mmCIF file of C-alpha atoms in Angstrom:
data_model
loop_
_atom_site.group_PDB
_atom_site.id
_atom_site.type_symbol
_atom_site.label_atom_id
_atom_site.label_comp_id
_atom_site.label_asym_id
_atom_site.label_seq_id
_atom_site.Cartn_x
_atom_site.Cartn_y
_atom_site.Cartn_z
ATOM 1 C CA TYR A 197 104.922 116.760 128.954
ATOM 2 C CA ILE A 198 102.939 117.236 125.752
ATOM 3 C CA ILE A 199 99.957 119.597 125.867
ATOM 4 C CA GLY A 200 97.357 118.865 123.225
ATOM 5 C CA SER A 201 93.831 119.913 122.367
ATOM 6 C CA PHE A 202 90.602 117.949 122.166
ATOM 7 C CA MET A 203 87.225 118.159 120.538
ATOM 8 C CA GLN A 204 84.144 116.009 120.275
ATOM 9 C CA ILE A 205 83.380 115.699 116.557
ATOM 10 C CA THR A 206 80.170 113.646 116.573
ATOM 11 C CA GLU A 207 78.182 111.734 119.179
ATOM 12 C CA HIS A 208 80.762 108.928 119.132
ATOM 13 C CA VAL A 209 83.979 110.372 117.688
ATOM 14 C CA HIS A 210 86.511 112.485 119.586
ATOM 15 C CA ALA A 211 89.642 114.120 118.121
ATOM 16 C CA ILE A 212 92.896 114.609 120.038
ATOM 17 C CA LYS A 213 95.451 116.939 118.442
ATOM 18 C CA ILE A 214 99.024 116.162 119.525
ATOM 19 C CA PRO A 215 101.870 118.588 118.759
ATOM 20 C CA PHE A 216 105.431 117.352 118.294
ATOM 21 C CA GLN A 217 108.787 118.484 116.940
ATOM 22 C CA VAL A 218 111.115 117.004 114.337
ATOM 23 C CA LYS A 219 114.698 118.192 114.624
ATOM 24 C CA THR A 220 116.576 118.306 111.317
ATOM 25 C CA ASP A 221 119.935 119.649 110.135
ATOM 26 C CA SER A 222 118.193 122.806 108.948
ATOM 27 C CA GLY A 223 116.221 123.424 112.137
ATOM 28 C CA THR A 224 113.201 122.253 114.099
ATOM 29 C CA LEU A 225 109.903 121.477 112.376
ATOM 30 C CA GLU A 226 106.745 122.066 114.409
ATOM 31 C CA ARG A 227 104.244 119.350 113.526
ATOM 32 C CA PHE A 228 101.021 117.910 114.886
ATOM 33 C CA VAL A 229 99.093 114.700 114.425
ATOM 34 C CA TYR A 230 95.505 113.782 115.231
ATOM 35 C CA VAL A 231 94.418 110.557 116.913
ATOM 36 C CA TYR A 232 90.757 109.628 117.254
ATOM 37 C CA LEU A 233 88.666 107.904 119.904
ATOM 38 C CA ILE A 234 85.519 106.106 118.799
ATOM 39 C CA CYS A 235 83.288 105.583 121.815
ATOM 40 C CA GLY A 236 80.409 103.133 121.535
ATOM 41 C CA GLU A 237 79.692 100.174 123.775
ATOM 42 C CA LYS A 238 83.344 99.470 123.011
ATOM 43 C CA ILE A 239 86.089 102.098 122.730
ATOM 44 C CA PHE A 240 88.521 102.058 119.813
ATOM 45 C CA LEU A 241 91.596 104.272 119.428
ATOM 46 C CA VAL A 242 92.722 105.176 115.906
ATOM 47 C CA ASP A 243 96.513 105.690 115.838
ATOM 48 C CA SER A 244 98.685 106.431 118.858
ATOM 49 C CA GLY A 245 100.588 109.640 118.086
ATOM 50 C CA VAL A 246 104.303 110.013 118.767
ATOM 51 C CA SER A 247 106.152 108.646 121.791
ATOM 52 C CA SER A 248 104.670 109.861 125.136
ATOM 53 C CA SER A 249 101.278 110.684 123.600
ATOM 54 C CA GLU A 250 99.642 108.172 125.945
ATOM 55 C CA GLU A 251 99.563 110.801 128.722
ATOM 56 C CA ILE A 252 97.403 113.206 126.731
ATOM 57 C CA ILE A 253 95.161 110.410 125.383
ATOM 58 C CA PHE A 254 94.546 108.945 128.840
ATOM 59 C CA ASP A 255 93.955 112.391 130.367
ATOM 60 C CA TYR A 256 91.216 113.022 127.836
ATOM 61 C CA LEU A 257 89.708 109.562 128.369
ATOM 62 C CA LYS A 258 89.382 110.358 132.084
ATOM 63 C CA LYS A 259 87.745 113.707 131.267
ATOM 64 C CA ILE A 260 85.009 111.909 129.346
ATOM 65 C CA GLY A 261 84.514 109.322 132.084
ATOM 66 C CA HIS A 262 86.635 106.389 130.923
ATOM 67 C CA ASN A 263 89.792 104.566 131.957
ATOM 68 C CA PRO A 264 92.694 103.356 129.777
ATOM 69 C CA SER A 265 91.473 99.784 130.278
ATOM 70 C CA ASP A 266 88.244 100.711 128.446
ATOM 71 C CA ILE A 267 90.173 100.828 125.130
ATOM 72 C CA SER A 268 89.586 97.417 123.583
ATOM 73 C CA LEU A 269 91.263 97.960 120.203
ATOM 74 C CA MET A 270 93.870 100.276 118.694
ATOM 75 C CA ILE A 271 93.659 100.548 114.914
ATOM 76 C CA LEU A 272 96.804 101.826 113.202
ATOM 77 C CA THR A 273 96.104 103.549 109.879
ATOM 78 C CA HIS A 274 99.729 102.801 108.958
ATOM 79 C CA SER A 275 103.150 102.224 110.484
ATOM 80 C CA HIS A 276 104.883 105.625 110.305
ATOM 81 C CA PRO A 277 106.369 107.116 113.520
ATOM 82 C CA ASP A 278 103.691 109.733 114.276
ATOM 83 C CA HIS A 279 101.010 107.007 114.159
ATOM 84 C CA LEU A 280 102.864 104.149 115.850
ATOM 85 C CA GLY A 281 104.902 106.165 118.368
ATOM 86 C CA SER A 282 103.190 105.482 121.707
ATOM 87 C CA ALA A 283 101.434 102.228 120.763
ATOM 88 C CA LEU A 284 103.706 100.209 123.069
ATOM 89 C CA SER A 285 102.849 102.224 126.197
ATOM 90 C CA ILE A 286 99.157 102.416 125.334
ATOM 91 C CA GLN A 287 98.956 98.663 124.859
ATOM 92 C CA ARG A 288 100.842 97.970 128.100
ATOM 93 C CA MET A 289 98.662 100.331 130.125
ATOM 94 C CA SER A 290 95.295 99.500 128.554
ATOM 95 C CA GLY A 291 95.647 95.855 127.566
ATOM 96 C CA CYS A 292 94.115 96.665 124.160
ATOM 97 C CA GLU A 293 94.664 94.597 121.048
ATOM 98 C CA ILE A 294 96.187 96.108 117.891
ATOM 99 C CA ALA A 295 94.870 95.977 114.339
ATOM 100 C CA ALA A 296 96.554 97.009 111.078
ATOM 101 C CA HIS A 297 96.713 96.080 107.398
ATOM 102 C CA HIS A 298 99.120 93.282 106.444
ATOM 103 C CA GLY A 299 101.024 95.793 104.293
ATOM 104 C CA GLU A 300 102.162 97.572 107.480
ATOM 105 C CA LYS A 301 102.609 94.551 109.761
ATOM 106 C CA SER A 302 106.357 94.012 109.308
ATOM 107 C CA TRP A 303 107.241 97.638 110.124
ATOM 108 C CA ILE A 304 104.932 97.715 113.160
ATOM 109 C CA GLU A 305 106.331 94.483 114.548
ATOM 110 C CA ASP A 306 109.968 95.438 113.845
ATOM 111 C CA VAL A 307 110.655 99.159 114.128
ATOM 112 C CA ASP A 308 114.382 98.616 113.551
ATOM 113 C CA LEU A 309 113.505 97.152 110.145
ATOM 114 C CA GLN A 310 111.334 100.202 109.451
ATOM 115 C CA PHE A 311 114.185 102.570 110.347
ATOM 116 C CA LYS A 312 116.616 100.581 108.184
ATOM 117 C CA GLU A 313 114.283 100.710 105.182
ATOM 118 C CA ARG A 314 112.914 104.236 105.822
ATOM 119 C CA PRO A 315 115.409 106.252 107.914
ATOM 120 C CA VAL A 316 113.526 109.426 108.909
ATOM 121 C CA PRO A 317 114.948 112.098 111.281
ATOM 122 C CA ASN A 318 114.458 111.512 115.027
ATOM 123 C CA PHE A 319 112.879 108.121 114.367
ATOM 124 C CA HIS A 320 113.879 106.579 117.692
ATOM 125 C CA SER A 321 112.760 109.587 119.715
ATOM 126 C CA LEU A 322 109.338 109.483 117.992
ATOM 127 C CA VAL A 323 108.753 105.715 118.328
ATOM 128 C CA GLU A 324 108.925 103.775 121.595
ATOM 129 C CA GLY A 325 109.241 100.333 120.106
ATOM 130 C CA SER A 326 107.692 97.431 118.249
ATOM 131 C CA VAL A 327 104.263 95.943 118.956
ATOM 132 C CA GLN A 328 102.541 92.798 117.726
ATOM 133 C CA VAL A 329 99.586 93.062 115.361
ATOM 134 C CA ASP A 330 96.714 90.982 116.770
ATOM 135 C CA HIS A 331 94.252 91.539 113.901
ATOM 136 C CA VAL A 332 95.307 91.795 110.256
ATOM 137 C CA LEU A 333 92.849 94.041 108.433
ATOM 138 C CA GLU A 334 91.575 93.876 104.866
ATOM 139 C CA GLU A 335 89.337 95.982 102.665
ATOM 140 C CA GLY A 336 85.708 95.536 103.713
ATOM 141 C CA ASP A 337 86.293 94.372 107.296
ATOM 142 C CA VAL A 338 83.583 95.708 109.631
ATOM 143 C CA PHE A 339 83.770 96.247 113.392
ATOM 144 C CA ASP A 340 80.584 96.420 115.477
ATOM 145 C CA LEU A 341 80.905 98.813 118.424
ATOM 146 C CA GLY A 342 77.300 98.239 119.475
ATOM 147 C CA GLY A 343 74.141 100.302 119.058
ATOM 148 C CA ASN A 344 74.215 100.541 115.222
ATOM 149 C CA LEU A 345 77.772 101.935 115.369
ATOM 150 C CA ASN A 346 79.860 100.158 112.745
ATOM 151 C CA LEU A 347 83.366 100.858 111.498
ATOM 152 C CA GLU A 348 84.313 99.814 107.969
ATOM 153 C CA VAL A 349 87.914 99.324 106.806
ATOM 154 C CA ILE A 350 88.901 100.870 103.455
ATOM 155 C CA HIS A 351 92.304 100.006 101.972
ATOM 156 C CA THR A 352 93.736 103.330 100.752
ATOM 157 C CA PRO A 353 97.338 102.668 99.639
ATOM 158 C CA GLY A 354 99.640 105.235 98.100
ATOM 159 C CA HIS A 355 101.065 107.058 101.090
ATOM 160 C CA SER A 356 102.173 103.586 102.171
ATOM 161 C CA ALA A 357 101.341 100.093 100.940
ATOM 162 C CA GLY A 358 99.017 99.179 103.793
ATOM 163 C CA SER A 359 97.458 102.559 104.598
ATOM 164 C CA ILE A 360 93.816 102.252 105.601
ATOM 165 C CA SER A 361 90.938 104.645 106.112
ATOM 166 C CA LEU A 362 87.881 104.048 108.296
ATOM 167 C CA HIS A 363 84.235 104.780 107.498
ATOM 168 C CA ILE A 364 81.539 105.232 110.159
ATOM 169 C CA PRO A 365 78.332 105.155 108.086
ATOM 170 C CA VAL A 366 75.858 106.121 110.821
ATOM 171 C CA GLU A 367 77.725 109.398 111.389
ATOM 172 C CA GLY A 368 79.035 110.080 107.880
ATOM 173 C CA VAL A 369 82.641 110.073 109.162
ATOM 174 C CA LEU A 370 85.768 109.230 107.163
ATOM 175 C CA ILE A 371 89.040 108.865 109.094
ATOM 176 C CA THR A 372 91.758 108.934 106.437
ATOM 177 C CA GLY A 373 95.167 108.835 108.158
ATOM 178 C CA ASP A 374 97.629 110.361 105.678
ATOM 179 C CA ALA A 375 95.755 109.167 102.573
ATOM 180 C CA VAL A 376 94.693 112.723 101.646
ATOM 181 C CA PRO A 377 97.839 114.890 101.281
ATOM 182 C CA LEU A 378 97.750 118.604 102.071
ATOM 183 C CA ARG A 379 98.584 121.106 99.365
ATOM 184 C CA GLY A 380 102.045 122.526 100.068
ATOM 185 C CA ASP A 381 102.860 119.955 102.750
ATOM 186 C CA LEU A 382 105.361 117.119 102.513
ATOM 187 C CA PRO A 383 104.312 114.989 99.514
ATOM 188 C CA ILE A 384 105.064 111.498 100.877
ATOM 189 C CA TYR A 385 104.120 108.550 98.679
ATOM 190 C CA ASP A 386 105.130 104.978 98.106
ATOM 191 C CA ASP A 387 103.080 105.132 94.906
ATOM 192 C CA PHE A 388 101.499 108.383 93.702
ATOM 193 C CA ALA A 389 99.204 106.612 91.216
ATOM 194 C CA GLU A 390 97.771 104.457 94.003
ATOM 195 C CA SER A 391 97.415 107.584 96.129
ATOM 196 C CA ILE A 392 95.271 109.179 93.414
ATOM 197 C CA ARG A 393 93.111 106.057 93.146
ATOM 198 C CA SER A 394 92.665 105.997 96.934
ATOM 199 C CA ILE A 395 91.564 109.647 97.086
ATOM 200 C CA GLU A 396 89.104 109.027 94.256
ATOM 201 C CA LYS A 397 87.754 106.011 96.162
ATOM 202 C CA LEU A 398 87.235 108.172 99.274
ATOM 203 C CA LYS A 399 85.538 110.869 97.185
ATOM 204 C CA GLY A 400 83.004 108.241 96.166
ATOM 205 C CA PHE A 401 81.421 108.144 99.631
ATOM 206 C CA GLU A 402 78.269 110.198 99.156
ATOM 207 C CA ASP A 403 77.239 110.573 102.799
ATOM 208 C CA LEU A 404 80.341 112.448 103.974
ATOM 209 C CA LYS A 405 79.631 114.771 106.900
ATOM 210 C CA VAL A 406 83.164 115.087 108.281
ATOM 211 C CA LEU A 407 86.634 114.250 106.952
ATOM 212 C CA LEU A 408 89.140 113.449 109.691
ATOM 213 C CA ALA A 409 92.752 113.353 108.537
ATOM 214 C CA SER A 410 95.890 113.001 110.654
ATOM 215 C CA TRP A 411 97.688 116.180 109.521
ATOM 216 C CA ASP A 412 94.668 118.422 109.007
ATOM 217 C CA ASP A 413 91.906 119.921 111.135
ATOM 218 C CA PRO A 414 88.431 118.367 110.719
ATOM 219 C CA LYS A 415 86.607 119.332 107.540
ATOM 220 C CA GLU A 416 82.797 119.242 107.476
ATOM 221 C CA ASP A 417 80.374 118.543 104.604
ATOM 222 C CA ASP A 418 81.479 119.982 101.232
ATOM 223 C CA ASN A 419 84.787 121.138 102.743
ATOM 224 C CA GLY A 420 85.790 117.491 103.002
ATOM 225 C CA TYR A 421 85.201 116.882 99.297
ATOM 226 C CA HIS A 422 86.956 120.181 98.503
ATOM 227 C CA ARG A 423 89.989 119.048 100.502
ATOM 228 C CA MET A 424 90.123 115.805 98.505
ATOM 229 C CA ASP A 425 89.890 117.745 95.222
ATOM 230 C CA GLU A 426 92.806 119.917 96.370
ATOM 231 C CA ALA A 427 94.796 116.773 97.186
ATOM 232 C CA LEU A 428 94.182 115.371 93.694
ATOM 233 C CA ASP A 429 95.247 118.654 92.099
ATOM 234 C CA TYR A 430 98.367 118.779 94.264
#
């Protein structure tokens, strides 16, 4: 049973930090990944964590007065195992639909293809299985969660071809998946030049109050821009 930690970031955005392990030939890596709940008149989940993360996500939902069935949409920032891992269970238990960029669709809908083309350690213990993408996302798509709460899709390739970030203008929030690499961490890119362009695009948002990445703790105000500058330097 995974034990995670939670925090409410803004009026509508909640962060769930999920620890996991990757076993390699040289030892065990302790990792974590963040998933995010956006709670308006509708509830969206951003990413699903690794396999079995649904327990911790649903526990937190109950703590804030909601049920799994209240999740209407799961948005996957990309298709890698620590983002896709428990999507199958979450969809089965909540009935939510799934949205992702077309650049990630084939790997989300066929995890065996993903493993064949990108064989990472412990893949099948981190990912439950394939899921169907109900909504194919593009740059500029906007979701209305009610009450002036909108979510804008930003295509931020580089880490992977179909990586997306999400902007919540009313709260100055950027959710960036793995688009902003951490100095000294694993430098994973499909295309480093695209990664640079994507970080520069994210830096262009002038109203940033909090940067929410998957592999990093929340960064507020100027710390968010500083983190993006560090990523560009790295």
